[in-house]
Every structure is written in structure tokens, then in C-alpha cells.
Coordinates of C-alpha atoms in Angstrom, one line a residue:
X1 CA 24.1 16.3 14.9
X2 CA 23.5 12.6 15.8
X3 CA 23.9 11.7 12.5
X4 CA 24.9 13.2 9.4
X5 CA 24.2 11.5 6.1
X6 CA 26.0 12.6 3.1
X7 CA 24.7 11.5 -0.8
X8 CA 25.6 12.6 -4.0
X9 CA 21.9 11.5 -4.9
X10 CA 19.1 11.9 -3.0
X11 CA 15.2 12.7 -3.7
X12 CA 14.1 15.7 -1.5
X13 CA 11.3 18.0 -1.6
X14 CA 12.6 21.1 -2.5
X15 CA 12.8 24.2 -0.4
X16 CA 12.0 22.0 2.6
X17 CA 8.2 22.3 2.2
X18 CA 5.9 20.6 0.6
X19 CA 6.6 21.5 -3.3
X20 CA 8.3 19.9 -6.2
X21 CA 10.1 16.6 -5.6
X22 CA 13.7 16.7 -7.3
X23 CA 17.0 14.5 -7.2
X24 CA 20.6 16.0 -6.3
X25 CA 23.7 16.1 -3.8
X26 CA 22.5 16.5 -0.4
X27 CA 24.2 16.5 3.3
X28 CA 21.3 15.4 5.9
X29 CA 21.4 16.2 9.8
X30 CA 19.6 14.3 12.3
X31 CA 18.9 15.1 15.9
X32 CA 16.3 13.5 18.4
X33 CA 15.2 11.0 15.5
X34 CA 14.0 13.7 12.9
X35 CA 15.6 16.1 10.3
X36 CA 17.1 18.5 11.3
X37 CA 19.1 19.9 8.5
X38 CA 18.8 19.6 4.5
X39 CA 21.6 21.2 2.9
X40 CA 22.2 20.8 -1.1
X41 CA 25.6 19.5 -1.7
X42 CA 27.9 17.6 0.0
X43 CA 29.2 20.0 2.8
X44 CA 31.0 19.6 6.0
X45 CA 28.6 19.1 9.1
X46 CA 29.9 17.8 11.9
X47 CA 28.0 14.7 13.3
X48 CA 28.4 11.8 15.6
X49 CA 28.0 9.1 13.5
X50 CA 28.8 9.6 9.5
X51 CA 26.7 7.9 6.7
X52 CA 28.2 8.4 3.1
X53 CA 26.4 6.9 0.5
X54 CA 28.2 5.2 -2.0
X55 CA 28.6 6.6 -6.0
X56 CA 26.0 4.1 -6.8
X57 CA 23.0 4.6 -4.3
X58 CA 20.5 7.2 -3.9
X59 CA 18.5 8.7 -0.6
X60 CA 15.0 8.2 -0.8
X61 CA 12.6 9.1 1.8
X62 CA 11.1 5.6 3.7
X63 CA 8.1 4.9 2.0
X64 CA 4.7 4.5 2.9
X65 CA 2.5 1.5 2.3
X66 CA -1.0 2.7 3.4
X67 CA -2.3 -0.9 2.4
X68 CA -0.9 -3.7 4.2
X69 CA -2.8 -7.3 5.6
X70 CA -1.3 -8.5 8.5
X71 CA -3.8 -10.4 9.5
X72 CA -2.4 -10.8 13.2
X73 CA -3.9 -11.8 15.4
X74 CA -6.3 -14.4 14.8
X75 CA -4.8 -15.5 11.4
X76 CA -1.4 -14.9 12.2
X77 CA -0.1 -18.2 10.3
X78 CA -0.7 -15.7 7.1
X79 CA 1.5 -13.3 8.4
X80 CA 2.6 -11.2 11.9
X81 CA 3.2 -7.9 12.9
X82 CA 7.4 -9.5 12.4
X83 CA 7.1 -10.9 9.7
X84 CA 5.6 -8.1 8.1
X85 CA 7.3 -5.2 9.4
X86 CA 10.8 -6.8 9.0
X87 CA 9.6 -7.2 5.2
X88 CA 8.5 -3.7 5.3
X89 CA 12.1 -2.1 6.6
X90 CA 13.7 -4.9 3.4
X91 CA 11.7 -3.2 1.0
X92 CA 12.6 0.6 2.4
X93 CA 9.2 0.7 3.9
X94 CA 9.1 2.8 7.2
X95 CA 5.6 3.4 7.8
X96 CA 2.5 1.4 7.4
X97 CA -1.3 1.0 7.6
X98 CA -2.6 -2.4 8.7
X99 CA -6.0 -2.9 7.1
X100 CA -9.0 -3.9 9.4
X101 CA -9.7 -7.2 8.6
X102 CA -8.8 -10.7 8.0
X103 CA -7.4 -10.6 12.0
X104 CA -9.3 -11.6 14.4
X105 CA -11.5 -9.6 15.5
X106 CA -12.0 -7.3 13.0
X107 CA -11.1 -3.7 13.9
X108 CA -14.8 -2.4 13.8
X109 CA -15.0 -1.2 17.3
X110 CA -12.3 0.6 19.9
X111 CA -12.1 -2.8 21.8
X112 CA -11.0 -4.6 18.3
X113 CA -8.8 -1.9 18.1
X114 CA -7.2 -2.6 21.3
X115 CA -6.5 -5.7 20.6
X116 CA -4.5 -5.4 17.6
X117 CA -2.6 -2.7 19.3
X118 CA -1.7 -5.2 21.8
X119 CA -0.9 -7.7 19.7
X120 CA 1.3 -5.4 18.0
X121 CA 3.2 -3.6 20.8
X122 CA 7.0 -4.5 21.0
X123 CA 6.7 -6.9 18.1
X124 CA 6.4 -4.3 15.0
X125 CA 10.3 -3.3 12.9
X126 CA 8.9 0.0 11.3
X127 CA 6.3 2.3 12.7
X128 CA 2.4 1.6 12.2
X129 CA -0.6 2.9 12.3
X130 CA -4.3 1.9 11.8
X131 CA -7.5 1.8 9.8
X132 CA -10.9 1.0 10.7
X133 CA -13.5 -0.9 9.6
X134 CA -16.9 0.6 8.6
X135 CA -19.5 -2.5 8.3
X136 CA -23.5 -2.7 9.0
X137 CA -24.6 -2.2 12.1
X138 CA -21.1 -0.6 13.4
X139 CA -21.6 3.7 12.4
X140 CA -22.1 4.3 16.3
X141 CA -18.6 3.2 16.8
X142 CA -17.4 5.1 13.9
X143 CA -16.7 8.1 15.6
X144 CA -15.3 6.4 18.6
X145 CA -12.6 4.8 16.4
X146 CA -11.8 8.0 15.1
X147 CA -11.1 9.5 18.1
X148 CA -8.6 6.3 19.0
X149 CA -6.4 7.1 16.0
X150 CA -7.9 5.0 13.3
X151 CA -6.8 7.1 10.0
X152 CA -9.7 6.5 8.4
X153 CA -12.1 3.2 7.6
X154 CA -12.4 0.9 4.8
X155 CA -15.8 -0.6 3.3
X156 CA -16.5 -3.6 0.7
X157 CA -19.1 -2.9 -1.5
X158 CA -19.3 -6.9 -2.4
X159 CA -18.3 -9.7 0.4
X160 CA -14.8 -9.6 1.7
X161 CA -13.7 -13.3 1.3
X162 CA -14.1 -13.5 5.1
X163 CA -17.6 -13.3 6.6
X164 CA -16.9 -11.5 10.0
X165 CA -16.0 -8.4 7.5
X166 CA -19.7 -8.0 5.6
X167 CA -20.3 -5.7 2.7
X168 CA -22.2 -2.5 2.8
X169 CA -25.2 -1.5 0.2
X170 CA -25.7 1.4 -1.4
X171 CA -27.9 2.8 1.4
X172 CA -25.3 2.0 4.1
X173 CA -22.3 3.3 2.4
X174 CA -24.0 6.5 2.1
X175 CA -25.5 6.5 5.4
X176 CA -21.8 5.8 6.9
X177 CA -20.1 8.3 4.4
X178 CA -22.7 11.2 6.0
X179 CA -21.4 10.2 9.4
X180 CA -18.0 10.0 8.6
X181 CA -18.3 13.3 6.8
X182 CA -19.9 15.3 9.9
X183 CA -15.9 14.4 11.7
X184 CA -14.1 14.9 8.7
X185 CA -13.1 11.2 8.3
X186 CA -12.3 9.3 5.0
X187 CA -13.7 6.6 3.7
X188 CA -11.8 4.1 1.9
X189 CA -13.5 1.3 -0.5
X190 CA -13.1 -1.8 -2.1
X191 CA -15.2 -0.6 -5.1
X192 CA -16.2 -3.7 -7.1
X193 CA -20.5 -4.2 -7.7
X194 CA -21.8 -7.1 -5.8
X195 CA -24.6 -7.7 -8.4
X196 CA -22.3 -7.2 -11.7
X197 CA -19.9 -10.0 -10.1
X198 CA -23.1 -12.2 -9.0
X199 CA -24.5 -11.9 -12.6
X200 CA -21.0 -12.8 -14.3
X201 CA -19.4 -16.4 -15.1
X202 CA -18.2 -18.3 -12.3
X203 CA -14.8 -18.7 -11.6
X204 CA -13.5 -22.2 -11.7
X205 CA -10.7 -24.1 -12.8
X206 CA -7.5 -23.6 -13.9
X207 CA -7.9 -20.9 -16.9
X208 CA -6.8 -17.5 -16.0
X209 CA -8.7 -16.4 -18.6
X210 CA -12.3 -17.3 -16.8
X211 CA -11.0 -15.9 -13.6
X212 CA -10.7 -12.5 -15.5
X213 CA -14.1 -13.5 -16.8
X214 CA -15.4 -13.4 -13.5
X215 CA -14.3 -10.1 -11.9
X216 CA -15.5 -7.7 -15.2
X217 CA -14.0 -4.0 -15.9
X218 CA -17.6 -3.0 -15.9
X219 CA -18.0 -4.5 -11.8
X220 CA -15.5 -1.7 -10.9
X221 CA -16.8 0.7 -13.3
X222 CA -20.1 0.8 -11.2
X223 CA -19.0 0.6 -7.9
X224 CA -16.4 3.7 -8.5
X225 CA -19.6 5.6 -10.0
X226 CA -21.2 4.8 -6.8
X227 CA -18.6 5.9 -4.9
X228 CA -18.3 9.3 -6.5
X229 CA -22.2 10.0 -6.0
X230 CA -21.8 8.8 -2.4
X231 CA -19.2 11.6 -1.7
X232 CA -20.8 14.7 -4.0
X233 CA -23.9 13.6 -1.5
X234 CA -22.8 13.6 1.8
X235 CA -19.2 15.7 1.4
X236 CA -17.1 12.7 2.7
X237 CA -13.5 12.4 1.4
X238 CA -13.4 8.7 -0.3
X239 CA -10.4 7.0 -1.7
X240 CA -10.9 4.2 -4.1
X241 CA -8.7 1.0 -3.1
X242 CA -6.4 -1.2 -5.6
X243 CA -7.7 0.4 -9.3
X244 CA -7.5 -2.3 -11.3
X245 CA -9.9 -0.9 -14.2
X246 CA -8.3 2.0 -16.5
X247 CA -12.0 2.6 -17.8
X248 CA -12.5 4.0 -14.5
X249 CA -10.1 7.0 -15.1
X250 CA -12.1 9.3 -17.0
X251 CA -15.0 8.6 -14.2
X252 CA -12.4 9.8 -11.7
X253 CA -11.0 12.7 -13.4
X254 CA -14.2 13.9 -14.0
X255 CA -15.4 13.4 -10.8
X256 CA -12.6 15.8 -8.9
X257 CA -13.4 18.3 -11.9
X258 CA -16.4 18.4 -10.3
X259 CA -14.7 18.8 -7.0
X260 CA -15.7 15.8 -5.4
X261 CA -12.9 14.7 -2.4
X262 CA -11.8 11.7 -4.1
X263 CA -8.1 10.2 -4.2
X264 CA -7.0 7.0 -5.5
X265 CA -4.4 4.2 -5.2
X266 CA -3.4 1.4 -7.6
X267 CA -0.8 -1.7 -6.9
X268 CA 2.6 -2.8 -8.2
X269 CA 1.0 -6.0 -9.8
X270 CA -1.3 -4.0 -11.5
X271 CA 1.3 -2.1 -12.8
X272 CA 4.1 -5.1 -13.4
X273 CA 2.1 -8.5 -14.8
X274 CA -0.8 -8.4 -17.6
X275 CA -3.4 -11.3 -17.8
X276 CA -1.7 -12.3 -21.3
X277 CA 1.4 -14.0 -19.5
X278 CA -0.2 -15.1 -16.5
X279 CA -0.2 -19.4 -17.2
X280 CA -3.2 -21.3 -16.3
X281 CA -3.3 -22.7 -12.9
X282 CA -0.8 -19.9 -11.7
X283 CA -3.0 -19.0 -8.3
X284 CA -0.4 -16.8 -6.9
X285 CA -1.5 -14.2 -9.2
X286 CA -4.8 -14.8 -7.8
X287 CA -6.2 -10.9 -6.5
X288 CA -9.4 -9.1 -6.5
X289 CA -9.8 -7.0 -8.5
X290 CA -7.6 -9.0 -11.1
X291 CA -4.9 -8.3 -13.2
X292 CA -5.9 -7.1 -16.4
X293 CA -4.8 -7.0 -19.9
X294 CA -1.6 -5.2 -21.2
X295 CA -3.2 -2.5 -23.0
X296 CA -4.9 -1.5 -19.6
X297 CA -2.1 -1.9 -17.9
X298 CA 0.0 0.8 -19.9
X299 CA -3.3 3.1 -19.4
X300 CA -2.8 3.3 -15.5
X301 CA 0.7 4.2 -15.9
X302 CA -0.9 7.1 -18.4
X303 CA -3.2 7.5 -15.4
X304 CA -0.1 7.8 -13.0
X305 CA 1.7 10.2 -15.4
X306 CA -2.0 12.2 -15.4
X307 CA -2.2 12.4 -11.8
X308 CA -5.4 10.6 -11.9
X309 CA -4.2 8.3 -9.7
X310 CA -2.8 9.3 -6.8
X311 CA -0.2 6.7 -5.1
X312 CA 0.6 3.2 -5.3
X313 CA 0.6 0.6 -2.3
X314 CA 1.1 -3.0 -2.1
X315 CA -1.8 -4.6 -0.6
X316 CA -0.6 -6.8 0.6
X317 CA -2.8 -9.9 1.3
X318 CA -0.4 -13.0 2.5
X319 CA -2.0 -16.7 3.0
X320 CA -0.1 -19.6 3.6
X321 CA 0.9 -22.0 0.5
X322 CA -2.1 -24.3 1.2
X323 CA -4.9 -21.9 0.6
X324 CA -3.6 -21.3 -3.0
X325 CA -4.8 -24.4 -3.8
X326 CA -1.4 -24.7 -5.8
X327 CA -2.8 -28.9 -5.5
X328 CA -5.5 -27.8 -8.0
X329 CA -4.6 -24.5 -9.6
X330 CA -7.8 -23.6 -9.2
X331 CA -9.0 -19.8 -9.7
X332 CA -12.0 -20.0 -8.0
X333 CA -10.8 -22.0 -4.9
X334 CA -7.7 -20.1 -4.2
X335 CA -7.4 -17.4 -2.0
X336 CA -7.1 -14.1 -3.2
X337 CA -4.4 -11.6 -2.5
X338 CA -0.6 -10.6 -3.4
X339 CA 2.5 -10.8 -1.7
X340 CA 4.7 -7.7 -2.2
X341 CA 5.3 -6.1 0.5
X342 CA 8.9 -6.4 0.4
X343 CA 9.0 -6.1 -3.7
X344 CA 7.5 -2.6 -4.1
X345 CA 9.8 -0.6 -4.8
X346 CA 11.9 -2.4 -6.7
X347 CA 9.1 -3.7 -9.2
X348 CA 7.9 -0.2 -9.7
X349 CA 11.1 0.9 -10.4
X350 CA 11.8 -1.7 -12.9
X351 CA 8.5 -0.1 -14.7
X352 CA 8.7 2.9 -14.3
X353 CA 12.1 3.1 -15.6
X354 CA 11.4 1.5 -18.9
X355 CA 8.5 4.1 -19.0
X356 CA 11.1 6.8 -18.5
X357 CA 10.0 7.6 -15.3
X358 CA 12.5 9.0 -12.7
X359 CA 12.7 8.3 -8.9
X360 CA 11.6 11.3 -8.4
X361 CA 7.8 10.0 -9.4
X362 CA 8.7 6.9 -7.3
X363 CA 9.2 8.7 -4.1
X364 CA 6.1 10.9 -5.2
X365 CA 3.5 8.0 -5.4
X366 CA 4.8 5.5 -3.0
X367 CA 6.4 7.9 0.1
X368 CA 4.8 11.8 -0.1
X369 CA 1.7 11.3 -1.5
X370 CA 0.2 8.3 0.3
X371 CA 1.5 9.8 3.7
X372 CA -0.5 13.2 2.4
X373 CA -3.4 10.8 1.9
X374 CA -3.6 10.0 5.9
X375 CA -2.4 13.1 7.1
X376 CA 0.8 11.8 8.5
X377 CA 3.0 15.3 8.0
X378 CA 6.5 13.6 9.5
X379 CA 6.3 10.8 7.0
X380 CA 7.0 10.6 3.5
X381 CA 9.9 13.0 2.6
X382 CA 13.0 13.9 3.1
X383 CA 12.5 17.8 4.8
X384 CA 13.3 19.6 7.5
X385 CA 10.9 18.7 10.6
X386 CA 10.2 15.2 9.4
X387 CA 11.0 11.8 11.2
X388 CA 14.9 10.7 9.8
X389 CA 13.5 7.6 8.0
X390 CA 15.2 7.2 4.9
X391 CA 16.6 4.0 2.9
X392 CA 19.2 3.7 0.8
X393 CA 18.5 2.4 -2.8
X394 CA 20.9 1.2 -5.5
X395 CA 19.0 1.5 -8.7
X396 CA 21.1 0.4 -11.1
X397 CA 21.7 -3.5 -9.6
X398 CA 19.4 -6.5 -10.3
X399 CA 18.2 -9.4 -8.8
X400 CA 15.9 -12.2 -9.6
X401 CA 13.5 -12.6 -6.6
X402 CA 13.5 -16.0 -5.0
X403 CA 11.0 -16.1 -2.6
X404 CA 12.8 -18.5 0.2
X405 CA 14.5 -15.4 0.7
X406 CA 12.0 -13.0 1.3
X407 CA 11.3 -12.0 5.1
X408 CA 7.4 -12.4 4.4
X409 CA 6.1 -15.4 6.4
X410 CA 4.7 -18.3 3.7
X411 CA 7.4 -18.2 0.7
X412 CA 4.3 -17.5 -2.1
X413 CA 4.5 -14.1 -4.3
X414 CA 3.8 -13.8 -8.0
X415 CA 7.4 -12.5 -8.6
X416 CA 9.2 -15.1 -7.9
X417 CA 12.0 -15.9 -10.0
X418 CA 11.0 -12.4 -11.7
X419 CA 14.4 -10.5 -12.3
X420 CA 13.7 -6.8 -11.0
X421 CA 16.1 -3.5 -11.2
X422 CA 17.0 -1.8 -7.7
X423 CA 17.9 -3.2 -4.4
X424 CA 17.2 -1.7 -0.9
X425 CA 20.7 -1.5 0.9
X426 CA 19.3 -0.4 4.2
X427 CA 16.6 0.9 6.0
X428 CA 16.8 3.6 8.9
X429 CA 13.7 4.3 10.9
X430 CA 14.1 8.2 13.1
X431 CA 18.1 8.2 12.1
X432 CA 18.9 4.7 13.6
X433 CA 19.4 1.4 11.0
X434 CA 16.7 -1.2 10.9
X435 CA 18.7 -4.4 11.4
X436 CA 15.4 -6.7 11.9
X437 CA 17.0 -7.9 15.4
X438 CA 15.4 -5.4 17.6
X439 CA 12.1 -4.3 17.0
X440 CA 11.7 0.2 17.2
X441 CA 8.7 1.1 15.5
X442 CA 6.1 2.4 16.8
X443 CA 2.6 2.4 16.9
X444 CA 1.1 5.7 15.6
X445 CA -2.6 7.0 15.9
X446 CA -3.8 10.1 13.5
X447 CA -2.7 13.3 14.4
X448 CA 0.4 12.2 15.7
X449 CA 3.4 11.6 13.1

């Protein structure tokens, strides 16, 4: 073997295949960057280079963040394909999806596309792939981008916070939805309901609490409806981006009763900070759709538990200090969007802990199950066949984030100073460790990992 790791702990799928995720003692061989051998137990294989875990750290698969902003190029002063990708690999992120807009140009047709791949090549710490963008006037090159790799293309059903990105109506989500369906693409949506928003308060000031106001349950609750009725129609798979509203779960579960092709993600913050604590004026907790109340908060974990929802992702929306209006605190001025991409794990596991979730459900909703989502079949566990990206995760140690530290590029993120359980001890991408010096991802295109 080229390597051989060896842990007393380590989250696999078991039997190799895709099945049952479990934790136990397990000797892993690598060769040619993939797995190559799963054994349970510690056992003697011999290897070229030796990693043995130590009595306090645990295996996990490198996760995958199907929801990531990187908004290079064109707004790269947010963020970079470095930047991000070295957070990625300090969060035990191997793989992710860079969303389609907020760069310049947005990647709505194959010469966008190019573009960003360029801008990406050489520069990128942990492999990535890409989605693309599904606007009016763009479902000619819909199919085009498909056949370039895109994994699959994300729609607003409101306006985007950046005009080059426009919303589509009801009419044009189902006319792209029947056009994505006849290729056997997904759609994926940021379901909040333009009018519901336009017909609620403003948001201004520095009151969390009229922010909230603002962005209602009910805006989500109709735009998911919409959603479902758009796939039973047309036969499209859609996934529903960043649930936010818990009312929306019995929609959903109903919904795939029916056997309508629907998945769903929601987000760490979500899932970490309720509206109650959030102090006025505190814009980095700015997102859309907002963080709600705690009560709804412990109903998407029920929804998680349920397997309603499907995976959690970070999305990741970075902006530089200045445009969160920190000089005003200001909800309706600031931009929204979290910075996580680094903190994932760790502030899930925090939860879900308390919760008396294992890591097994970790590595189920944030590795196997988004990398099901896209059809990436290397990524996301720990089996026989796949890529040798793994990190190595110490569950039981703490540490209070202090955002100077983090490798994201602008030092903003809601959980600052916000003392979390777990810390990512390394990161190995196809058997060789992500040291942030040299960059060896890679830049993947569906079908293909």
C-alpha cells in the first residue's frame, strides 16, 4: 500500500457498499489515491507510509459541502478559490460545489463556465466541482451546461441580492424544470415567495426582531409548495436549498409520500443560533432565509432525525467587513450570507451531541448523503473504491472560534468567540495531507468522481 492508516475509531459504511454507516477500529489501505482496503480492526498491512490515529481521534470520511460562494472571479475581495478551499481542507472539507453566482459572470452559459474553471485551475486546496445557473432567457444553454459537468442548476424564486442573477416565475421554473427533466438534471432552488416577501414589513434598522419580520415562515412555505408542484408536473428531481422554515416539513414529507423527486438541505446556523439570542445590530447573523426561533430550530433537528431532511451544507456566502454595515447595524442594508465554511463540522457536532446524536449521523448528512445528492460515487465515505480523502477529527477537544484565525478571507462569521466541541487535526485529499502550501485539488465535472 502507499499508505496505510490505522484508527481505533473511524466512521465507515459497512460492508463496503453503500448501507448502514457505523463507527469502530479500522486499518485503511491506499493505492493510486483511492481505497483500496477496509479491514475492521487494527491489523498488520504493510504500507509505505504509516498513519496511526491517536486514542483520541476518529476517521471520518472528507466531507462534502455541496453549497459554497466563492464568488471568484469578479468579486474575489469576498473570497477566492484559496481562500476558500484552504478553509474547506481546515474544516475536513474535501470536496465542494461552488454556487453560480455572485462571480462574475455568472455561470449561466458554457463560456461562464469556462471562465470560473480558469480562474480556478491551479489555485483550488480540495477538489471542486460546479453548478449552473438556470435564469430567464438562459434554458437553451441548459443542456449545454450539462453536458460540461455542471452537477445540476440553481434558481431564485425572488431576486438574488445581485441583479446579473434574476429570479424565475412560476411559469419559468416550470418551463426550465420540463427541460431539465427531459436530461435527467436537478434543479436546485432558493425557495422563498417573491410576493409574500414584497407584501411583508420592511427590513430596517437595527432590531433583529423586524429583520425576522421581513423574511416570514409562510414566504418559504409557498415557494416549497411551488416547488413540489413544479416537480410532480414535469418529473424533474428538485432540491430545496438552506430550509430555514420547520413548517415546511410536513409539505416535504408528504410530498416524497407522494413520490415526488425531492431532497433537501438545511445549514449549520440554522441548526446552531435561534433569533432569541441574536442582539440587535448583530449583521453577521444577517442570511436569507433567516434564522428562526428556538422552538423551530429543535424541529429541524426532529426533521434531521426523520430523514426529512436530507443533508446539511454551509452556504457559505462571504463579503468583506464593509458590506455588513457593522457602521450601522443595520438589517436591511447589510449583506446577507454566513461564513462557515471552515466551522461545519465542528458546530454541528457541538449540536448534535447535546441532541445525542453520534458521528455516525454527522458523516451521514454532511459527507455520504450530499455526495449521493450530486452523484459523486468516489466521494463521501470511507469504502473500498472511493478517493482516500479522509480527516482526522478529535471530538472530545474545544475551542472558542476567533475569527483572525480562520483561513476564510474577511475575518466576519457569526461564531466568533462561540466555544464549539471537535477540532479537525488534518485533512488528506486521495491519501496525501492537505498542508495549504501546495494547492492538489482538482476540478471535477459530473460523471467523473
Amino acid at each position: 500500500m502507499d499508505l496505510v492508516v490505522r484508527a481505533a475509531r473511524a466512521v465507515v459504511i459497512n460492508g463496503n457498499t453503500a448501507g448502514t454507516t457505523g463507527e469502530g477500529p479500522v486499518t485503511l489501505g491506499v493505492e493510486d489515491g483511492r481505497i483500496a482496503v477496509v479491514e475492521p480492526g487494527i491489523v498488520d498491512l504493510p504500507g509505505d507510509r504509516v498513519l496511526e490515529l491517536g486514542e483520541d481521534e476518529v476517521l471520518l470520511p472528507g466531507l462534502v459541502d455541496t453549497h459554497v460562494h466563492v464568488n471568484d472571479p469578479g468579486r474575489a475581495e469576498w473570497e477566492g478559490f484559496e481562500t476558500a478551499t484552504r478553509a474547506a481542507a481546515a474544516g475536513g472539507v474535501t470536496t465542494m460545489v461552488d454556487m453560480p453566482l455572485n462571480s462574475l459572470p455568472p455561470t449561466v452559459e458554457v463560456a461562464a463556465l469556462e471562465v470560473k474553471r480558469r480562474a480556478a485551475a491551479g489555485r483550488v486546496h480540495v477538489d471542486v466541482g460546479f453548478w449552473g445557473g438556470a435564469i430567464p432567457g438562459n434554458e437553451t444553454d441548459l443542456r449545454a451546461l450539462h453536458d460540461a459537468g455542471v452537477f445540476g442548476f440553481k434558481s431564485f424564486l425572488l431576486h438574488s441580492g445581485v441583479d446579473e442573477f434574476p429570479p424565475l416565475d412560476a411559469a419559468g421554473l416550470e418551463s426550465a424544470m420540463r427541460e431539465l427533466a427531459s436530461f435527467g438534471a436537478q434543479m436546485i432552488v432558493h425557495a422563498e415567495d417573491s410576493d409574500a416577501i414584497d407584501t411583508a414589513p420592511d427590513p430596517h434598522g437595527e432590531r433583529y426582531a423586524d429583520f425576522l419580520s421581513s423574511r416570514p415562515r409562510g414566504a418559504e412555505n409557498l415557494a416549497i409548495t411551488q416547488v413540489i408542484e413544479a416537480a410532480r408536473r414535469t418529473g424533474a428531481r428538485a432540491h430545496v436549498l438552506h430550509l430555514s422554515s420547520s413548517d415546511a416539513l410536513p409539505l416535504i414529507a408528504s410530498a416524497r409520500r407522494e413520490g415526488v423527486a425531492l431532497s433537501v438541505e438545511t445549514c449549520p446556523h440554522y441548526l446552531s443560533f435561534v433569533a432569541e439570542e441574536i442582539r440587535d445590530g448583530a449583521t453577521q447573523f444577517k442570511c436569507c432565509p433567516p434564522i428562526r426561533e428556538a422552538g423551530n430550530r429543535e424541529l429541524l433537528w426532529q426533521g434531521l432525525a426523520d430523514g426529512v431532511i436530507d443533508t446539511i451544507v454551509s452556504d457559505h456566502s462571504p463579503c468583506t467587513p464593509e458590506l455588513k454595515r457593522f457602521d450601522t447595524g443595520d438589517f436591511g442594508l447589510a449583506w446577507g450570507g454566513i461564513s462557515s465554511l471552515q466551522l461545519g463540522l465542528p458546530a454541528i457536532w457541538t449540536q448534535a451531541r447535546a441532541r445525542g446524536f453520534a458521528l455516525a449521523d454527522v458523516v451521514r448528512w454532511m459527507a455520504q448523503r450530499p455526495a449521493e445528492q450530486v452523484g459523486m460515487t468516489r466521494k463521501g465515505r470511507l469504502a473500498v473504491g472511493c478517493d482516500a480523502d479522509f480527516c482526522v477529527f478529535a471530538p472530545d477537544e474545544a475551542f472558542v472560534v476567533d475569527v483572525a484565525k480562520l483561513a476564510h478571507r474577511n475575518p466576519v462569521s457569526a461564531y466568533d468567540q462561540r466555544p464549539l466541541a471537535g477540532v479537525v487535526r488534518g485533512t488528506w485529499l486521495r491519501g496525501a495531507p492537505v498542508t495549504g502550501d501546495q494547492p492538489s485539488g482538482r476540478l471535477l465535472k459530473r460523471g467523473n468522481c
